[in-house]
Short mmCIF file of C-alpha atoms in Angstrom, two decimals:
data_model
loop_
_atom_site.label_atom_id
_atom_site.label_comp_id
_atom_site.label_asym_id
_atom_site.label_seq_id
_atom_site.Cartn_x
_atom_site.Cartn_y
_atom_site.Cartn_z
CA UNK C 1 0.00 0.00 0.00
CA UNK C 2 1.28 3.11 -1.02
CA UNK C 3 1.13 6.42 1.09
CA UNK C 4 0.28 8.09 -2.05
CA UNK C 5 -2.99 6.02 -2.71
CA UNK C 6 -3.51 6.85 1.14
CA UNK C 7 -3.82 10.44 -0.09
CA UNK C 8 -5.89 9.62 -2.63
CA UNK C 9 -8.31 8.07 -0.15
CA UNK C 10 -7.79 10.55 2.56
CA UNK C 11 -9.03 13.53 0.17
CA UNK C 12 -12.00 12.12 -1.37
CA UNK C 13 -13.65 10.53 1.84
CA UNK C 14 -13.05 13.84 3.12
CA UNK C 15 -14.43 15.85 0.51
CA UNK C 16 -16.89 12.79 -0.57
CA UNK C 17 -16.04 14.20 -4.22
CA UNK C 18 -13.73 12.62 -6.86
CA UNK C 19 -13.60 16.27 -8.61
CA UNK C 20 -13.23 18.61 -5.52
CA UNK C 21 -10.35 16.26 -4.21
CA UNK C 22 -8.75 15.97 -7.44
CA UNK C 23 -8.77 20.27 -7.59
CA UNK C 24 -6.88 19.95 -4.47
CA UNK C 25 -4.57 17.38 -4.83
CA UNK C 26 -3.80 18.92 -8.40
CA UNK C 27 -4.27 15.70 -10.29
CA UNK C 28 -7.21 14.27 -12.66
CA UNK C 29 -9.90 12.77 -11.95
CA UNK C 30 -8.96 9.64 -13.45
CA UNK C 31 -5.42 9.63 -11.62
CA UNK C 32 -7.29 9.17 -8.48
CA UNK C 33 -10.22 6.75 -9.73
CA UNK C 34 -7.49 4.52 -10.86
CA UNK C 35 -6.30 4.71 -7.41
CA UNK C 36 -8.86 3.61 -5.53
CA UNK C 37 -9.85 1.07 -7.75
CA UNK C 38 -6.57 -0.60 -7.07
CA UNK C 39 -6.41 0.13 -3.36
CA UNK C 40 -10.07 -1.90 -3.03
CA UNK C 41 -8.65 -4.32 -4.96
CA UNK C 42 -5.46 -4.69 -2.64
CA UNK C 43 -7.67 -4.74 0.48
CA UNK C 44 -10.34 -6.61 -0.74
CA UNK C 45 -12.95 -4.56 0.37
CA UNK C 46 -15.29 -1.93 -1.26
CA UNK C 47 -14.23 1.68 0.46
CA UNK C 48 -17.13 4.13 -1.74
CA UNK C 49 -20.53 4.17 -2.72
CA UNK C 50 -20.54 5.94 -5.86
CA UNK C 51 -23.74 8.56 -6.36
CA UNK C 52 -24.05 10.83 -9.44
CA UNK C 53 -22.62 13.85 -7.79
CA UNK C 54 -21.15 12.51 -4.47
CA UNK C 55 -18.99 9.12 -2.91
CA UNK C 56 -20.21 7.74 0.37
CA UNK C 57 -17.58 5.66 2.13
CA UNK C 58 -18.50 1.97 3.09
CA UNK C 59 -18.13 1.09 7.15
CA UNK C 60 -14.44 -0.39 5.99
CA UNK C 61 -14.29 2.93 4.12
CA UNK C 62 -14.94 4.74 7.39
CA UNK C 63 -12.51 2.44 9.06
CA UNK C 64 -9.59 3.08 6.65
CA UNK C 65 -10.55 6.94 7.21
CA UNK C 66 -9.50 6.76 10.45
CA UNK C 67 -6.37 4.84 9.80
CA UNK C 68 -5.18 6.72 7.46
CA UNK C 69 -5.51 10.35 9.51
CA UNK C 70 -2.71 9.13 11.87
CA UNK C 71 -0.64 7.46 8.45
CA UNK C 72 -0.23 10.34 6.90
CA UNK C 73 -0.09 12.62 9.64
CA UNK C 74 3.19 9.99 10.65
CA UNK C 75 4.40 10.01 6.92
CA UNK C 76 4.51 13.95 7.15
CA UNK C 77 5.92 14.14 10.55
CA UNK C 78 9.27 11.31 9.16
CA UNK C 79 9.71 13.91 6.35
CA UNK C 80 9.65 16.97 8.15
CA UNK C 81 11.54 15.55 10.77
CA UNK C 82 14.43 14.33 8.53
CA UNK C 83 14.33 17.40 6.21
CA UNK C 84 15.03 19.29 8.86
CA UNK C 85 17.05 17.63 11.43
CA UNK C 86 20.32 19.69 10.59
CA UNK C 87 18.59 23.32 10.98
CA UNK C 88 20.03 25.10 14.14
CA UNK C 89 17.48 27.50 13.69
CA UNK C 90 14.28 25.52 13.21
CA UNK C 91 12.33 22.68 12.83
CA UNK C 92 8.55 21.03 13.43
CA UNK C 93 6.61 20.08 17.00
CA UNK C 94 3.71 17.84 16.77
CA UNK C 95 0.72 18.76 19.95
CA UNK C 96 -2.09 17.28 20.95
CA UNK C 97 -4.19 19.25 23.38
CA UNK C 98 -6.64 19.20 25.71
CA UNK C 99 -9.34 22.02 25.77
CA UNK C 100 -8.31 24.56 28.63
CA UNK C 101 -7.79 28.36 29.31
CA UNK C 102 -3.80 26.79 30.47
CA UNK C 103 -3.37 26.16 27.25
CA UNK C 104 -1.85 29.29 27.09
CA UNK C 105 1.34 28.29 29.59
CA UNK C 106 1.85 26.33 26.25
CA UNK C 107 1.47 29.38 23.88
CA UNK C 108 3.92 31.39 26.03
CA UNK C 109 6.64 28.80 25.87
CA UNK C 110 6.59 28.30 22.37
CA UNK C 111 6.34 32.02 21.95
CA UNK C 112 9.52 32.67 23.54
CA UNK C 113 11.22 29.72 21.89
CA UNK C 114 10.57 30.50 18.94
CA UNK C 115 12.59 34.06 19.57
CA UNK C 116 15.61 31.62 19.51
CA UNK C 117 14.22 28.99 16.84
CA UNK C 118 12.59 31.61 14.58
CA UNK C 119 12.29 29.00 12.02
CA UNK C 120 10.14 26.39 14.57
CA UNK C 121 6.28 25.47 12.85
CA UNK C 122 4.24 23.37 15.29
CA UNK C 123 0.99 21.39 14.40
CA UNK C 124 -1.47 21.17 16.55
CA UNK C 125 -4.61 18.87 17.23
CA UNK C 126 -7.38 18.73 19.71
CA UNK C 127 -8.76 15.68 21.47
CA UNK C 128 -9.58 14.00 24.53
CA UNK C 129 -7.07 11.96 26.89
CA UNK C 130 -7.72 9.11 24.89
CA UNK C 131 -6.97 10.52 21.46
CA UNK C 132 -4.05 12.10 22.72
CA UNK C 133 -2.31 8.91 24.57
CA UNK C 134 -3.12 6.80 21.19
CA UNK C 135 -1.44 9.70 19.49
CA UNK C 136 1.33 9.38 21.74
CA UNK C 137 1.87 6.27 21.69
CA UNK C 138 2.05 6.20 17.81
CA UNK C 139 4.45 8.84 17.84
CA UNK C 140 2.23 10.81 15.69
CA UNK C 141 2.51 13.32 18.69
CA UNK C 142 6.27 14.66 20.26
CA UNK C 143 4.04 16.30 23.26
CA UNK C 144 0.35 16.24 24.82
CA UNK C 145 -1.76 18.33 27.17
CA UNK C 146 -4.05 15.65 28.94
CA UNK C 147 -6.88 16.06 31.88
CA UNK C 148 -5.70 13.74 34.20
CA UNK C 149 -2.38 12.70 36.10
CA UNK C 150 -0.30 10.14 33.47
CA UNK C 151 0.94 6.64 34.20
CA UNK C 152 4.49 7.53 35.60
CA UNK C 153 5.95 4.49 34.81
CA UNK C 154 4.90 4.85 30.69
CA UNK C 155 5.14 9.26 30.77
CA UNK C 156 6.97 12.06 31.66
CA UNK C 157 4.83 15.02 32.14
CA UNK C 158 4.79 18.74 34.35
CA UNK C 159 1.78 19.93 35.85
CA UNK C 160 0.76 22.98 34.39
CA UNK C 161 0.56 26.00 37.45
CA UNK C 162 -3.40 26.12 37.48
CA UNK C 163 -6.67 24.66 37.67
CA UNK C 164 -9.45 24.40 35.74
CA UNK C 165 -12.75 25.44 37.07
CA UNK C 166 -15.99 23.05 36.14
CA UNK C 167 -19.48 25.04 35.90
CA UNK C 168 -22.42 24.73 34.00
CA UNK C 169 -22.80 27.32 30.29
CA UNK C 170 -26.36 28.26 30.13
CA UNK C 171 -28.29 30.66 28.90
CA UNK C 172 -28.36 34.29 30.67
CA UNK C 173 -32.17 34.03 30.40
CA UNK C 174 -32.29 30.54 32.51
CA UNK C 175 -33.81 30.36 35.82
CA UNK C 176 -30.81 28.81 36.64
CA UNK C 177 -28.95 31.61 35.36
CA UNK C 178 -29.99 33.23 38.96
CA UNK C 179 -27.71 30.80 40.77
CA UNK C 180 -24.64 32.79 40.07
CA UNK C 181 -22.69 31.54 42.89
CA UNK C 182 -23.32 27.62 42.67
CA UNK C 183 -25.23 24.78 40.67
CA UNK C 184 -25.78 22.02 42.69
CA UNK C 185 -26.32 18.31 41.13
CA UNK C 186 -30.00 18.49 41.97
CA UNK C 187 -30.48 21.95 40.55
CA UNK C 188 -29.57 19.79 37.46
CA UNK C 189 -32.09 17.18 37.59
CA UNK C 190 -34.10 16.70 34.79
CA UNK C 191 -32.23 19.78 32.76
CA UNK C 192 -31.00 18.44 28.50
CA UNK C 193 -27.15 18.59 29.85
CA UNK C 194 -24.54 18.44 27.22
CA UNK C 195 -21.32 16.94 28.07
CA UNK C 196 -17.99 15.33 26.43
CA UNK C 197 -18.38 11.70 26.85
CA UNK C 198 -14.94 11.20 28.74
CA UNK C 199 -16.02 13.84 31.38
CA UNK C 200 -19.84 11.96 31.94
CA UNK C 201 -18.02 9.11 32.37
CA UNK C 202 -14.75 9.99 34.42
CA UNK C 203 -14.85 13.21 35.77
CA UNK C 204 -18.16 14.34 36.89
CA UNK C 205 -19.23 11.09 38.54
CA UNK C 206 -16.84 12.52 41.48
CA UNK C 207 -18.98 15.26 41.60
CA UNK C 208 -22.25 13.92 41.27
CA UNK C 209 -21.68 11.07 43.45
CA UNK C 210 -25.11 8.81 43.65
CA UNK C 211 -27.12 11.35 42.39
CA UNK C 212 -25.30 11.08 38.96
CA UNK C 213 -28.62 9.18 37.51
CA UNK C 214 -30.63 12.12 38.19
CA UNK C 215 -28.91 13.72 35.35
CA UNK C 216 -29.25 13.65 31.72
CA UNK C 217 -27.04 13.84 28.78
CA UNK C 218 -29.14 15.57 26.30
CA UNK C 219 -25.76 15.61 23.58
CA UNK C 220 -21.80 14.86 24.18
CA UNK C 221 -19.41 17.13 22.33
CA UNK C 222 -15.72 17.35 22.21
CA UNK C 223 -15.37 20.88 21.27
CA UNK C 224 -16.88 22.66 23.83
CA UNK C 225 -17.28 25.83 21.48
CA UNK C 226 -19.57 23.59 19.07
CA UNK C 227 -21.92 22.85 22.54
CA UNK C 228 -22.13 25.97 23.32
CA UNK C 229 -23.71 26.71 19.68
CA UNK C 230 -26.21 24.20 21.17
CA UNK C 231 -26.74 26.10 24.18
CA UNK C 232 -27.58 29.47 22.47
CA UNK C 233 -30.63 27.68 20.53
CA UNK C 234 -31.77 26.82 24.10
CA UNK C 235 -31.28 22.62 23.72
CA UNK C 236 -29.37 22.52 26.71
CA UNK C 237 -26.98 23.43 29.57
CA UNK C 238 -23.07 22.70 28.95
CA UNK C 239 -20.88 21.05 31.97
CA UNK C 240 -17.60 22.50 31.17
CA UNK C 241 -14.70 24.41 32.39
CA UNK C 242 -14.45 27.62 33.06
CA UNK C 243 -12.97 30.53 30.34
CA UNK C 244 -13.77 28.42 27.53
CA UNK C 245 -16.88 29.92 26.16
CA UNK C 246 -17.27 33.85 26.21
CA UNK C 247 -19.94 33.82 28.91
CA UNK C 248 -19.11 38.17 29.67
CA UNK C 249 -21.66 40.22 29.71
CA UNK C 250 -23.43 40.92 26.81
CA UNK C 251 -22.45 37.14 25.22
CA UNK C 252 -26.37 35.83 26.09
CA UNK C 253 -24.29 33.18 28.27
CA UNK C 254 -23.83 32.97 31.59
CA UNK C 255 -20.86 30.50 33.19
CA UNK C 256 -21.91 29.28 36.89
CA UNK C 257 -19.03 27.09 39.17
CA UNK C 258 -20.75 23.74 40.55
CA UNK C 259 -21.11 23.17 44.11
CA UNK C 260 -18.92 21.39 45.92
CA UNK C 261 -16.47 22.51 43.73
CA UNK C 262 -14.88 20.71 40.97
CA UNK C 263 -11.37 21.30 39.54
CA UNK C 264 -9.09 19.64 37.05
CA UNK C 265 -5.25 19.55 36.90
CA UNK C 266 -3.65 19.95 33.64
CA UNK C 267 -0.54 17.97 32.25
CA UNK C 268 2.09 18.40 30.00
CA UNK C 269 2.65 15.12 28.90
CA UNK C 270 5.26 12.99 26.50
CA UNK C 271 6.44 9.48 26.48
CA UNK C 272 9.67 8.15 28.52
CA UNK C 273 10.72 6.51 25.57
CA UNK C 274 10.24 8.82 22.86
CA UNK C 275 13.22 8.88 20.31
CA UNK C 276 12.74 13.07 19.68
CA UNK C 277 13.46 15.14 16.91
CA UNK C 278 16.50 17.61 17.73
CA UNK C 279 13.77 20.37 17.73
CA UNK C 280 11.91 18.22 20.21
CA UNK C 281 14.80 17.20 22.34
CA UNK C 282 15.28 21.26 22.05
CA UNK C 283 11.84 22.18 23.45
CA UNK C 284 11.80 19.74 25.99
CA UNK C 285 14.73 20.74 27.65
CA UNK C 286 13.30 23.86 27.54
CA UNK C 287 10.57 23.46 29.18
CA UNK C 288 11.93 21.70 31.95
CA UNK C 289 13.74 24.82 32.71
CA UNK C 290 11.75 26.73 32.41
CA UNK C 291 9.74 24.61 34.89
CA UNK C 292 12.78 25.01 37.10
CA UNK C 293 12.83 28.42 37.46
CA UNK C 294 9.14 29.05 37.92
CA UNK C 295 9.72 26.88 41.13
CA UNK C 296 13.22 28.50 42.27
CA UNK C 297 10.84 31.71 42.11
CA UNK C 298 8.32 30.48 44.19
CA UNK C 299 10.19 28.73 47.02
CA UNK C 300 11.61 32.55 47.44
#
């Protein structure tokens, strides 16, 4: 299989259009039809549905979709890697994030070293713990920013110098909008509650307690900025952190903390056996000083 085809693949199931991906990927039509037909016939298995104006992928389609995100995001992180292992000046970071207002500890470091690298480009994707570990693990990802405390025996990581806040997004028209100082679980009872599905399941249960089946998740989202889209039209309250939606005055969203209080630690995270880039052996010592000195400055 060749990472070419992979391309191929990865453009039209995105754009479900043999004629829109072919635009992009500046080949014909018939270039890429050609393709695919030979990557089904490798694998065995049909990958499209072909319409009259649009391709719908098959569930081994959908499958190979997947797959093939993290191939070619490896393929592009080898090349990059090697073509620019011998710049002094330069070079590419691969990030996975969580969603949090600390995300800009992150910003700042790369800010300032980038002053010294000015030729540094970083790519960065979003996704829960999950995605990011798998990334990890894969070495499609140097570093990752995860929501929980990392297995110290498989990760290296610093804890970022906050905490993230947990409150419900609502509308500033809600009754519940009132509460400004608290929502409690039972305040919650009954309410469409929208939610990502690895916080229902690992991180509000602490909260909640045995009054967690009281509650119900209307919708799950991973971007909380898509929920809260939701919210506006009224379908729902958001659990989420706090500083991730505008929620000031004026925004027709209100942010209010839960009661008892709920807070989440943020880690910067990468593997103990990671083989890094020079840029990424660069940045990580970096960091780590830069770790040292913020606690040299505290302990005075």
């Amino acid at each position: 299989m060749e990472i070419q085809a992979l391309r191929y693949f990865y453009a039209v199931a995105k754009t479900e259009n043999m004629t829109r991906a072919a635009s992009q990927l500046h080949v014909s039509q018939s270039t890429i039809s050609r393709q695919l037909k030979a990557l089904e016939e490798e694998l065995g298995q049909k990958l499209f549905i072909r319409h009259s104006f649009s391709i719908e992928l098959t569930q081994q389609g959908r499958l190979l979709q997947d797959q093939a995100q993290d191939l070619l995001m490896m393929a592009d992180k080898i090349e990059h890697e090697f073509r620019t292992w011998d710049e002094v000046d330069g070079g590419d970071l691969y990030l996975g994030l969580a969603e949090s207002y600390q995300i800009r500890w992150l910003a700042s470091w790369i800010r300032q070293f980038k002053e010294q690298y000015p030729k540094l480009h970083y790519h960065v994707t979003s996704g829960d713990r999950e995605q990011v570990y798998e990334r990890l693990d894969r070495g499609v990802l140097d570093f990752g920013v995860v929501c929980e405390q990392p297995n110290p025996d498989k990760y290296s990581y610093l804890r970022l110098p906050e905490t993230d806040t947990w409150g419900a997004v609502m509308r500033s028209d809600s009754p519940l909008a009132k509460k400004k100082k608290a929502i409690r679980v039972e305040d919650l009872a009954g309410q469409p509650l929208f939610a990502s599905e690895e916080a229902w399941e690992h991180d509000l249960p602490s909260w909640g307690q045995d009054k967690m089946a009281s509650l119900q998740l209307e919708g799950s989202f991973r971007l909380a900025y898509n929920g809260s889209i939701f919210v506006r039209e009224g379908l729902g309250i958001m659990l989420t952190f706090d500083r991730l939606i505008d929620t000031s005055p004026g925004s027709g969203l209100t942010f209010v903390p839960l009661a008892p209080k709920l807070e989440e630690r943020l880690y910067f995270t990468w593997r103990k056996d990671a083989t890094f880039s020079p840029i990424a052996k660069r940045f990580c010592k970096y960091v780590l000083e830069k770790n040292q000195m913020s606690k040299q400055r505290n302990a005075d």
